[in-house]
Amino acid sequence: MPDLPPSVVGGGRRFVPQVGWQQLFELRARAFPGRTALVADDVAVSFGDLCRWSGRLANGLRAAGAVPGSVVACAMSRSVRAILAPLAVAKAGAVYLPLDPGLPPARRALILAEARPAVLLTDVPELAADADVVLTPENWRRELAARPGDGDAGTRPGDAAYVVCTSGSTGRPKGVVVGHRSLVNLYGELAARLFPAGGEPQRVAHGLPLAFDAAWNPLLWLVGGHELHLVPDDVRADPEQYVRFVRERRLDVVEAVPAQLTGLVDAGLLTAGTCPRMLLMGGEAVPPPLWTRLRATPGLTAVNLYGPTECTVFTTFCRVADQAEPAIGRPIANTSVRVVDPHDRRPVPVGEPGELLVGGASLALGYLGDAALTAERFGTAPQRWYRTGDRCRCEPDGTLRWLGRFDDQVKIRGHRVEPAEAERALLALPGVRQALVRGEDGVLVAYVVLGSGTPAALRERLAETLPEYLVPAIVEVGALPVGRTGKVDRRATRIAPRPVAMTPAETVVAAAFRSQLGVVSVAPDSDFFALGGHSLSAAALAARLRARGVPCSLRDVLRRRTVARIAELVPDIPEGGAP
């Protein structure tokens, strides 16, 4: 683009309707009231029913105290009600704050104290006592049928639409506030680039966490008239079940973070009869082997979507077929990016690395209740640019490539994590003398010097206050490495754990633990989940062990958990070799 300086790329212009995102949904519901909008709990719900129910629930929220501009916190199970909630909040003119019901109570209380919602909406029995509006599976249809539905509160494009809480280096989560205008702009991008020509309805998988900002992508496919299939929790946690779900439902579109997508591909997602028409991925860097496999799959459209939470889900777009190596592509419409020197913020020459800044319609409104941080990260009007902290390079053709971070921030299964938050929580626990937390190969690892206690006990304590993705794998060490100045060397390439003795069978399983989790310290009593494992990586571990001749299933990993218990499944090892 000749009118832009080096390493500055614009995504072009596109008209953005001056409406709230839910008004686009209402237009769709009026046009196709009988078309299936949502399949969840094995129940199909039409656009007309979803529109009516959300209007009635909006009145319930108003009666409980929601007013235009107020925050409504929603802690919902994966059910029809989870899709109903953001629609109802928007119709009430309020701001949607998704809450994971599985968060530790202390973490949930911290978020609620920061957001100060006018209403807490839930269908989770454990939270019902604290909620202003409760929708149980038994009463939600009856209660909605009894309410009138007055329609929309008249949302304006500049109003806030939702808040997503991210990790904060100060030890407190940050609330990112995104406006309706940005969401409608994102919808326009999906409609122009991804929706099929002619408007043929697609079956779209929603397998993303409900409190994840990327969960807006499948919801906007719904707004576009497509059929949304909500993937149950037990299915999304098991790649083999997920692939069967895609095959049996004949789903056309699947979106996942690269780590999960790798598991789905390994489980057979790309085989004939299973492979969807389109795969979308984002939230973290795409490994080159996955990129290559997707490029080699005939008839598949695979797309990499990049964007911080502060830039409304995704702000750049790259079709895998267009690039031989992983790239984040070019900005979406009404959005510009620039690659600058991180010190003076002047654009760097094409091909040189620098910090990526984002401007335009993608930008969030700012941080909830923190004007100073908003000004620091976004700048001030009229020329607002968000400092991503991402190290990128702009190619001569305008393609952007992600090269890493300028700070210690990492992505864990798509969640943005500040290692300092986990480190602060560790140092506050009794028995911890020193701690260093950092991201290593997509895993959050804590190296600790203990005066008392055990790594397993520390993880249990951390899990009481931190969300699961923020609880690090804990490696006990005798001392932390120091540099010439005497300060802890946070960039040390290897930190030696305490040595342990293992049987040959345990050695096989420990090697699989290390390969899967990217940790160096594994002992016979090491718990896979205490080392940072989760349901998706547990399925991958089982597959890794089966490839080595160990008859291990996902259920075995979930039940046995430790190196020693899983090693009981290892067949007799021939002399001098592994199975």
Coordinates of C-alpha atoms in Angstrom, one line a residue:
M1 CA 0.0 0.0 0.0
P2 CA 2.0 3.0 -1.3
D3 CA 0.4 5.6 1.0
L4 CA 1.6 3.8 4.2
P5 CA 5.2 4.0 5.6
P6 CA 7.4 0.9 5.8
S7 CA 6.0 -2.0 8.0
V8 CA 2.6 -0.3 8.3
V9 CA -0.2 -2.3 6.8
G10 CA -3.9 -1.5 6.5
G11 CA -6.7 -4.0 6.2
G12 CA -8.9 -1.8 3.9
R13 CA -12.3 -0.3 4.4
R14 CA -15.7 -1.9 4.9
F15 CA -19.0 -0.5 5.9
V16 CA -19.9 -1.3 9.6
P17 CA -23.7 -1.2 10.4
Q18 CA -24.3 1.2 13.3
V19 CA -26.1 -1.4 15.4
G20 CA -25.5 -3.7 18.4
W21 CA -24.4 -7.2 17.6
Q22 CA -27.6 -8.7 19.0
Q23 CA -29.7 -6.5 16.6
L24 CA -28.0 -8.4 13.7
F25 CA -29.2 -11.6 15.3
E26 CA -32.8 -10.3 15.6
L27 CA -32.8 -9.5 11.9
R28 CA -31.7 -13.0 11.2
A29 CA -34.3 -14.5 13.5
R30 CA -37.1 -12.5 11.8
A31 CA -35.9 -13.6 8.3
F32 CA -35.6 -17.3 9.3
P33 CA -37.6 -18.0 12.5
G34 CA -38.0 -21.7 11.8
R35 CA -34.4 -22.5 10.9
T36 CA -32.3 -24.4 13.4
A37 CA -30.0 -22.0 15.2
L38 CA -28.5 -24.1 17.9
V39 CA -28.1 -27.8 18.8
A40 CA -27.2 -28.4 22.4
D41 CA -28.1 -31.1 24.9
D42 CA -29.3 -33.1 21.9
V43 CA -32.1 -30.5 21.5
A44 CA -32.5 -28.3 18.3
V45 CA -33.5 -24.7 19.0
S46 CA -34.8 -22.5 16.2
F47 CA -33.8 -18.9 15.6
G48 CA -37.3 -17.8 16.5
D49 CA -37.3 -19.6 19.9
L50 CA -33.8 -18.3 20.7
C51 CA -34.9 -14.8 20.0
R52 CA -38.1 -15.0 22.1
W53 CA -36.4 -16.7 25.0
S54 CA -33.6 -14.2 25.1
G55 CA -36.1 -11.3 25.1
R56 CA -37.9 -12.8 28.0
L57 CA -34.7 -13.5 29.9
A58 CA -33.6 -9.9 29.2
N59 CA -36.7 -8.7 31.1
G60 CA -35.8 -11.1 34.0
L61 CA -32.4 -9.4 34.1
R62 CA -33.9 -5.9 34.1
A63 CA -36.2 -7.0 37.0
A64 CA -33.2 -8.2 38.9
G65 CA -31.4 -4.8 38.5
A66 CA -29.6 -4.8 35.1
V67 CA -29.7 -1.4 33.5
P68 CA -28.0 -0.2 30.3
G69 CA -24.3 -0.1 30.8
S70 CA -24.2 -2.2 33.9
V71 CA -22.3 -5.5 34.0
V72 CA -24.1 -8.9 34.1
A73 CA -21.8 -11.8 35.2
C74 CA -22.8 -15.1 33.7
A75 CA -21.6 -18.4 35.1
M76 CA -23.2 -21.0 32.8
S77 CA -22.9 -24.7 32.1
R78 CA -22.4 -25.8 28.4
S79 CA -26.1 -25.8 27.5
V80 CA -28.7 -23.9 25.5
R81 CA -28.7 -21.4 28.4
A82 CA -25.1 -20.5 27.8
I83 CA -25.9 -19.2 24.3
L84 CA -29.1 -17.6 25.6
A85 CA -27.2 -15.6 28.2
P86 CA -25.1 -13.2 26.0
L87 CA -28.1 -12.5 23.8
A88 CA -30.3 -11.6 26.8
V89 CA -27.6 -9.4 28.4
A90 CA -27.2 -7.5 25.1
K91 CA -31.0 -7.1 24.7
A92 CA -31.1 -5.6 28.3
G93 CA -28.4 -3.1 27.2
A94 CA -26.0 -4.5 29.7
V95 CA -22.4 -5.7 29.4
Y96 CA -21.7 -9.4 29.3
L97 CA -19.1 -10.9 31.7
P98 CA -18.6 -14.6 31.2
L99 CA -17.4 -16.5 34.2
D100 CA -16.1 -20.1 34.2
P101 CA -18.1 -21.9 36.9
G102 CA -15.1 -24.1 37.6
L103 CA -12.9 -21.2 38.8
P104 CA -11.7 -21.4 42.4
P105 CA -14.2 -19.5 44.6
A106 CA -11.4 -17.0 45.6
R107 CA -10.6 -16.2 42.0
R108 CA -14.3 -15.8 41.1
A109 CA -14.8 -13.5 44.1
L110 CA -11.8 -11.4 43.0
I111 CA -13.2 -11.0 39.5
L112 CA -16.7 -10.1 40.9
A113 CA -15.1 -7.5 43.2
E114 CA -13.3 -5.9 40.3
A115 CA -16.3 -5.9 37.9
R116 CA -19.0 -5.1 40.5
P117 CA -21.8 -6.7 38.4
A118 CA -25.4 -5.5 38.8
V119 CA -26.6 -9.1 38.4
L120 CA -25.1 -12.6 38.6
L121 CA -26.9 -15.0 36.3
T122 CA -26.2 -18.8 36.6
D123 CA -27.6 -22.2 36.0
V124 CA -25.0 -23.9 38.2
P125 CA -26.5 -25.3 41.5
E126 CA -23.3 -24.6 43.5
L127 CA -23.5 -20.9 42.7
A128 CA -27.3 -20.5 43.0
A129 CA -27.2 -19.1 46.5
D130 CA -25.1 -16.2 45.4
A131 CA -27.0 -15.4 42.2
D132 CA -29.6 -12.8 41.5
V133 CA -31.1 -14.8 38.6
V134 CA -31.0 -18.6 38.6
L135 CA -32.0 -20.7 35.6
T136 CA -32.1 -24.4 36.6
P137 CA -32.7 -27.1 34.0
E138 CA -36.1 -27.7 35.6
N139 CA -37.4 -24.1 35.6
W140 CA -35.8 -22.2 32.8
R141 CA -38.4 -22.9 30.1
R142 CA -41.3 -22.4 32.6
E143 CA -39.9 -19.1 33.9
L144 CA -39.2 -17.8 30.4
A145 CA -42.7 -18.8 29.2
A146 CA -44.2 -16.8 32.0
R147 CA -42.4 -13.6 31.2
P148 CA -43.2 -11.0 28.5
G149 CA -40.6 -10.2 26.0
D150 CA -40.3 -6.4 25.4
G151 CA -37.5 -6.6 22.8
D152 CA -34.2 -4.7 22.6
A153 CA -33.0 -1.9 24.9
G154 CA -31.6 0.1 22.0
T155 CA -27.9 -0.6 22.2
R156 CA -25.6 2.0 20.5
P157 CA -22.5 1.1 18.5
G158 CA -20.2 2.8 21.0
D159 CA -21.6 1.0 24.0
A160 CA -19.6 -1.8 25.8
A161 CA -20.6 -5.3 24.8
Y162 CA -18.6 -7.6 26.9
V163 CA -15.7 -7.9 29.4
V164 CA -13.1 -10.6 29.4
C165 CA -10.7 -11.0 32.3
T166 CA -7.1 -11.9 31.6
S167 CA -4.0 -12.6 33.7
G168 CA -2.3 -9.6 35.3
S169 CA 1.3 -9.2 36.4
T170 CA 0.1 -7.4 39.6
G171 CA -1.6 -10.6 40.8
R172 CA -5.1 -9.3 39.9
P173 CA -7.0 -10.1 36.7
K174 CA -7.5 -7.3 34.1
G175 CA -10.9 -6.8 32.7
V176 CA -10.8 -5.9 28.9
V177 CA -13.9 -4.0 27.8
V178 CA -14.9 -4.5 24.1
G179 CA -17.6 -2.4 22.3
H180 CA -20.5 -3.4 20.0
R181 CA -18.8 -1.5 17.1
S182 CA -15.8 -3.8 17.3
L183 CA -17.9 -6.9 17.5
V184 CA -20.0 -5.9 14.5
N185 CA -16.8 -5.1 12.5
L186 CA -15.6 -8.6 13.4
Y187 CA -18.9 -10.1 12.2
G188 CA -18.4 -8.3 8.9
E189 CA -15.0 -9.9 8.5
L190 CA -16.3 -13.3 9.1
A191 CA -19.2 -12.8 6.7
A192 CA -16.9 -11.4 3.9
R193 CA -14.0 -13.9 4.3
L194 CA -15.3 -17.1 5.8
F195 CA -19.1 -17.5 5.3
P196 CA -19.8 -19.4 2.1
A197 CA -21.0 -17.7 -1.0
G198 CA -24.7 -17.8 -1.4
G199 CA -25.4 -18.0 2.4
E200 CA -25.7 -21.8 2.5
P201 CA -26.0 -22.6 6.3
Q202 CA -23.0 -24.4 7.7
R203 CA -22.8 -26.7 10.8
V204 CA -20.4 -25.0 13.1
A205 CA -18.7 -26.7 16.2
H206 CA -18.5 -24.6 19.3
G207 CA -15.8 -26.4 21.3
L208 CA -14.2 -23.4 22.8
P209 CA -14.3 -22.5 26.6
L210 CA -17.3 -20.2 27.2
A211 CA -15.2 -17.6 29.1
F212 CA -12.6 -17.5 26.3
D213 CA -12.8 -14.4 24.1
A214 CA -12.5 -16.6 21.0
A215 CA -15.9 -18.0 21.9
W216 CA -17.4 -15.0 20.1
N217 CA -16.3 -16.5 16.8
P218 CA -18.8 -19.4 16.7
L219 CA -21.5 -17.1 18.2
L220 CA -21.1 -14.7 15.3
W221 CA -21.4 -17.6 12.9
L222 CA -24.8 -18.1 14.6
V223 CA -25.6 -14.5 14.0
G224 CA -24.8 -15.1 10.3
G225 CA -27.6 -17.7 10.1
H226 CA -25.5 -20.8 10.6
E227 CA -26.2 -23.8 12.8
L228 CA -24.2 -23.9 16.0
H229 CA -23.4 -27.3 17.7
L230 CA -22.3 -26.9 21.3
V231 CA -19.7 -29.5 22.1
P232 CA -20.2 -31.1 25.5
D233 CA -17.4 -30.8 28.1
D234 CA -16.6 -34.5 28.1
V235 CA -16.4 -34.6 24.3
R236 CA -14.2 -31.5 23.9
A237 CA -11.7 -33.0 26.5
D238 CA -11.2 -36.2 24.5
P239 CA -9.8 -35.8 20.9
E240 CA -11.2 -39.2 19.8
Q241 CA -14.7 -38.4 21.1
Y242 CA -14.5 -35.0 19.5
V243 CA -13.6 -36.4 16.1
R244 CA -16.5 -38.8 16.4
F245 CA -18.8 -35.9 17.3
V246 CA -17.6 -34.0 14.1
R247 CA -18.1 -37.1 12.0
E248 CA -21.6 -38.0 13.3
R249 CA -22.9 -34.4 13.2
R250 CA -21.2 -33.8 9.7
L251 CA -19.8 -30.5 11.0
D252 CA -18.4 -28.1 8.4
V253 CA -16.5 -25.7 10.6
V254 CA -14.2 -26.4 13.6
E255 CA -12.2 -23.9 15.6
A256 CA -9.6 -24.8 18.2
V257 CA -6.3 -23.5 19.7
P258 CA -3.4 -25.2 17.9
A259 CA -2.6 -27.5 20.9
Q260 CA -6.1 -28.9 20.8
L261 CA -6.2 -29.0 17.0
T262 CA -3.0 -31.1 17.0
G263 CA -4.7 -33.6 19.2
L264 CA -7.7 -33.7 16.9
V265 CA -5.6 -34.2 13.8
D266 CA -3.7 -37.0 15.6
A267 CA -7.0 -38.6 16.4
G268 CA -8.1 -38.6 12.7
L269 CA -9.8 -35.3 12.1
L270 CA -8.3 -35.0 8.6
T271 CA -9.3 -38.4 7.4
A272 CA -11.8 -38.8 4.6
G273 CA -15.4 -38.7 5.9
T274 CA -14.4 -36.8 9.0
C275 CA -12.5 -33.7 7.8
P276 CA -14.6 -30.6 8.0
R277 CA -14.7 -28.0 5.2
M278 CA -12.9 -25.4 7.3
L279 CA -10.5 -25.3 10.3
L280 CA -9.9 -22.1 12.3
M281 CA -7.2 -21.7 14.8
G282 CA -5.8 -19.0 17.0
G283 CA -4.8 -18.1 20.6
E284 CA -1.2 -19.3 20.3
A285 CA 1.6 -19.9 17.8
V286 CA 0.9 -22.6 15.2
P287 CA 3.6 -25.3 15.2
P288 CA 5.2 -25.8 11.7
P289 CA 4.4 -29.5 11.6
L290 CA 0.7 -28.7 12.1
W291 CA 0.8 -26.0 9.5
T292 CA 2.4 -28.4 7.0
R293 CA -0.2 -31.1 7.6
L294 CA -3.1 -28.7 7.1
R295 CA -1.6 -27.4 3.9
A296 CA -1.3 -30.9 2.6
T297 CA -4.9 -31.8 3.2
P298 CA -7.0 -31.6 -0.1
G299 CA -10.2 -29.6 -0.1
L300 CA -9.5 -28.1 3.4
T301 CA -9.6 -24.4 4.1
A302 CA -7.4 -23.7 7.2
V303 CA -7.1 -20.2 8.6
N304 CA -4.8 -18.8 11.3
L305 CA -6.5 -16.0 13.3
Y306 CA -4.3 -13.7 15.4
G307 CA -5.3 -11.1 18.0
P308 CA -4.9 -10.2 21.6
T309 CA -8.0 -9.9 23.8
E310 CA -7.6 -6.2 23.6
C311 CA -8.2 -6.4 19.8
T312 CA -11.5 -8.2 19.7
V313 CA -10.8 -11.8 19.2
F314 CA -8.7 -11.6 16.0
T315 CA -7.2 -8.7 14.1
T316 CA -5.1 -10.4 11.4
F317 CA -6.1 -13.3 9.1
C318 CA -4.0 -15.8 7.2
R319 CA -5.1 -18.7 5.0
V320 CA -2.7 -21.6 5.5
A321 CA -2.7 -22.3 1.8
D322 CA -1.2 -18.9 1.1
Q323 CA 2.0 -19.3 3.1
A324 CA 4.5 -22.2 3.2
E325 CA 5.5 -21.4 6.8
P326 CA 3.4 -20.2 9.8
A327 CA 2.3 -16.5 9.5
I328 CA -0.4 -14.3 11.0
G329 CA -1.2 -12.7 7.7
R330 CA -2.7 -9.2 7.2
P331 CA -5.1 -7.1 9.2
I332 CA -8.9 -7.3 8.9
A333 CA -11.0 -4.5 7.5
N334 CA -11.1 -1.1 9.2
T335 CA -7.9 -2.1 11.1
S336 CA -4.2 -1.1 10.6
V337 CA -1.1 -2.6 12.1
R338 CA 2.5 -1.3 12.3
V339 CA 5.8 -2.8 13.3
V340 CA 7.8 -0.4 15.3
D341 CA 11.0 0.0 17.3
P342 CA 9.8 -0.8 20.9
H343 CA 11.7 2.2 22.3
D344 CA 10.8 5.1 20.0
R345 CA 7.8 3.5 18.3
R346 CA 8.9 4.6 14.9
P347 CA 8.1 2.1 12.0
V348 CA 11.1 -0.2 11.3
P349 CA 12.1 -1.1 7.7
V350 CA 10.3 -4.0 6.0
G351 CA 11.9 -7.3 7.0
E352 CA 13.2 -6.0 10.3
P353 CA 11.7 -7.3 13.6
G354 CA 9.8 -4.9 15.9
E355 CA 6.8 -4.6 18.2
L356 CA 3.4 -5.0 16.6
L357 CA 0.9 -2.1 17.2
V358 CA -2.8 -2.4 16.3
G359 CA -5.1 0.5 15.5
G360 CA -8.7 0.9 14.2
A361 CA -12.0 -0.7 14.7
S362 CA -10.5 -3.8 16.4
L363 CA -9.5 -2.0 19.5
A364 CA -11.2 -2.6 22.8
L365 CA -12.6 0.4 24.7
G366 CA -9.9 -0.2 27.4
Y367 CA -9.5 -1.8 30.8
L368 CA -12.4 -1.9 33.3
G369 CA -11.9 0.7 35.9
D370 CA -8.2 1.5 35.0
A371 CA -7.9 4.6 33.0
A372 CA -4.1 4.8 33.6
L373 CA -3.4 1.4 32.2
T374 CA -5.8 2.0 29.3
A375 CA -3.8 5.2 28.4
E376 CA -0.5 3.4 28.7
R377 CA -1.4 0.4 26.5
F378 CA -3.8 2.1 24.0
G379 CA -2.6 5.7 23.9
T380 CA -5.2 8.5 23.7
A381 CA -7.6 9.7 21.0
P382 CA -7.7 10.5 18.2
Q383 CA -4.8 8.2 17.3
R384 CA -5.1 5.1 19.5
W385 CA -2.7 2.2 18.9
Y386 CA -2.6 -0.9 21.1
R387 CA 0.9 -2.1 22.1
T388 CA 0.7 -5.9 21.8
G389 CA 4.2 -6.7 23.2
D390 CA 4.5 -9.2 20.3
R391 CA 7.7 -9.3 18.3
C392 CA 6.8 -9.4 14.6
R393 CA 8.3 -8.9 11.1
C394 CA 6.5 -7.5 8.1
E395 CA 7.4 -9.1 4.8
P396 CA 7.7 -7.1 1.5
D397 CA 4.2 -8.3 0.5
G398 CA 2.7 -7.1 3.7
T399 CA 2.5 -10.5 5.4
L400 CA 3.1 -10.5 9.1
R401 CA 5.1 -13.2 10.9
W402 CA 5.0 -13.7 14.7
L403 CA 8.5 -14.0 16.3
G404 CA 7.8 -14.2 20.0
R405 CA 7.3 -11.8 22.9
F406 CA 9.3 -8.8 24.2
D407 CA 8.2 -9.6 27.8
D408 CA 7.6 -12.8 29.8
Q409 CA 4.0 -13.2 28.8
V410 CA 3.0 -16.6 27.4
K411 CA 0.0 -18.4 26.0
I412 CA -1.2 -21.5 27.8
R413 CA -3.9 -23.3 25.7
G414 CA -4.9 -20.0 24.2
H415 CA -5.1 -18.2 27.6
R416 CA -2.8 -15.2 28.0
V417 CA -0.7 -15.7 31.2
E418 CA 1.6 -13.4 33.1
P419 CA 4.1 -15.8 34.9
A420 CA 4.5 -13.0 37.5
E421 CA 1.0 -13.6 38.7
A422 CA 1.7 -17.3 39.4
E423 CA 5.1 -16.4 41.0
R424 CA 3.5 -13.9 43.4
A425 CA 1.0 -16.5 44.4
L426 CA 3.7 -19.1 45.0
L427 CA 5.9 -16.8 47.1
A428 CA 2.9 -16.0 49.3
L429 CA 2.6 -19.7 50.4
P430 CA 4.4 -21.0 53.5
G431 CA 7.4 -23.2 53.0
V432 CA 8.5 -21.5 49.7
R433 CA 11.9 -19.9 50.0
Q434 CA 12.4 -18.9 46.3
A435 CA 10.4 -19.3 43.2
L436 CA 10.9 -18.6 39.5
V437 CA 8.0 -19.1 37.1
R438 CA 8.3 -19.0 33.3
G439 CA 6.8 -20.4 30.1
E440 CA 8.6 -23.3 28.5
D441 CA 7.2 -24.9 25.2
G442 CA 3.7 -23.9 26.0
V443 CA 3.8 -25.1 29.6
L444 CA 4.0 -22.9 32.7
V445 CA 6.8 -24.2 34.9
A446 CA 7.7 -23.1 38.4
Y447 CA 11.1 -23.8 39.9
V448 CA 11.0 -23.6 43.7
V449 CA 13.3 -23.9 46.6
L450 CA 11.3 -25.4 49.5
G451 CA 11.8 -25.0 53.2
S452 CA 8.9 -27.4 53.9
G453 CA 6.1 -29.1 52.0
T454 CA 5.9 -30.8 48.7
P455 CA 5.3 -29.7 45.0
A456 CA 1.9 -31.6 45.1
A457 CA 0.8 -29.7 48.2
L458 CA 1.8 -26.4 46.6
R459 CA -0.3 -27.1 43.5
E460 CA -3.3 -27.9 45.7
R461 CA -2.9 -24.6 47.5
L462 CA -2.5 -22.7 44.2
A463 CA -5.6 -24.4 42.7
E464 CA -7.6 -22.8 45.5
T465 CA -6.9 -19.3 44.2
L466 CA -5.8 -19.5 40.5
P467 CA -7.6 -20.8 37.4
E468 CA -6.4 -24.2 36.2
Y469 CA -4.4 -22.8 33.3
L470 CA -2.4 -20.5 35.7
V471 CA -1.3 -23.3 38.0
P472 CA 2.2 -24.2 36.9
A473 CA 4.0 -27.5 36.8
I474 CA 6.2 -27.4 40.0
V475 CA 9.8 -28.5 39.9
E476 CA 11.7 -28.7 43.2
V477 CA 15.3 -27.5 43.0
G478 CA 18.2 -27.1 45.5
A479 CA 18.9 -23.6 44.3
L480 CA 18.0 -21.2 41.6
P481 CA 20.7 -20.1 39.1
V482 CA 22.2 -16.7 39.6
G483 CA 24.1 -14.4 37.2
R484 CA 27.3 -12.5 37.7
T485 CA 25.4 -9.7 39.6
G486 CA 24.0 -12.2 42.1
K487 CA 20.4 -11.9 40.8
V488 CA 18.3 -14.9 39.8
D489 CA 19.1 -15.8 36.1
R490 CA 15.6 -16.0 34.7
R491 CA 16.9 -16.9 31.2
A492 CA 19.0 -19.9 32.3
T493 CA 18.6 -22.5 29.7
R494 CA 18.5 -25.4 32.1
I495 CA 17.7 -25.6 35.8
A496 CA 18.7 -29.0 37.2
P497 CA 16.1 -30.8 39.3
R498 CA 16.9 -33.1 42.2
P499 CA 18.0 -36.6 40.9
V500 CA 15.7 -39.6 41.4
A501 CA 16.0 -43.3 40.9
M502 CA 13.4 -45.2 38.7
T503 CA 12.7 -48.7 37.4
P504 CA 13.0 -49.4 33.7
A505 CA 9.2 -49.2 33.3
E506 CA 9.0 -46.0 35.2
T507 CA 11.7 -44.6 33.0
V508 CA 9.6 -45.2 29.9
V509 CA 6.6 -43.5 31.4
A510 CA 8.7 -40.6 32.8
A511 CA 10.1 -40.0 29.3
A512 CA 6.6 -39.8 27.9
F513 CA 5.7 -37.3 30.7
R514 CA 8.7 -35.1 29.9
S515 CA 8.1 -35.2 26.1
Q516 CA 4.4 -34.4 26.5
L517 CA 4.7 -31.7 29.2
G518 CA 8.1 -30.2 28.4
V519 CA 9.3 -30.5 32.0
V520 CA 12.6 -31.9 33.1
S521 CA 11.9 -33.1 36.6
V522 CA 9.8 -36.3 36.8
A523 CA 9.8 -38.8 39.7
P524 CA 7.9 -42.1 40.3
D525 CA 5.4 -40.2 42.4
S526 CA 5.0 -37.3 40.0
D527 CA 1.3 -36.7 39.2
F528 CA 0.7 -35.9 35.5
F529 CA -1.8 -33.2 36.4
A530 CA 0.4 -31.8 39.1
L531 CA 3.0 -31.3 36.5
G532 CA 0.7 -29.2 34.4
G533 CA -1.2 -31.8 32.5
H534 CA -4.9 -31.5 31.5
S535 CA -7.5 -33.6 29.8
L536 CA -6.3 -32.8 26.3
S537 CA -2.7 -33.5 27.0
A538 CA -3.7 -36.6 29.0
A539 CA -5.3 -38.0 25.8
A540 CA -2.1 -37.1 23.9
L541 CA 0.0 -38.9 26.6
A542 CA -2.1 -42.0 26.2
A543 CA -1.6 -42.0 22.5
R544 CA 2.2 -41.4 22.9
L545 CA 2.4 -44.4 25.2
R546 CA 0.3 -46.6 22.9
A547 CA 2.7 -45.8 20.1
R548 CA 5.5 -47.2 22.3
G549 CA 3.6 -50.5 22.9
V550 CA 2.0 -49.5 26.3
P551 CA -1.7 -50.4 26.4
C552 CA -2.8 -47.0 28.0
S553 CA -6.1 -45.2 27.5
L554 CA -7.2 -41.7 28.5
R555 CA -9.2 -43.3 31.3
D556 CA -6.0 -45.0 32.6
V557 CA -4.2 -41.6 32.7
L558 CA -7.2 -40.0 34.5
R559 CA -7.4 -42.8 37.1
R560 CA -3.7 -43.7 37.6
R561 CA -2.2 -40.2 37.3
T562 CA 1.4 -40.9 38.5
V563 CA 4.4 -42.3 36.8
A564 CA 4.6 -45.4 39.1
R565 CA 0.9 -46.3 38.7
I566 CA 0.9 -45.8 34.9
A567 CA 4.2 -47.8 34.7
E568 CA 2.2 -50.8 36.0
L569 CA 0.8 -51.0 32.5
V570 CA 4.2 -51.3 30.8
P571 CA 4.8 -54.8 29.4
D572 CA 7.9 -56.6 30.4
I573 CA 10.9 -54.7 28.9
P574 CA 13.3 -56.8 26.9
E575 CA 16.9 -56.8 28.1
G576 CA 18.6 -53.6 27.1
G577 CA 15.6 -52.0 25.5
A578 CA 12.2 -50.3 25.8
P579 CA 8.9 -51.8 24.7

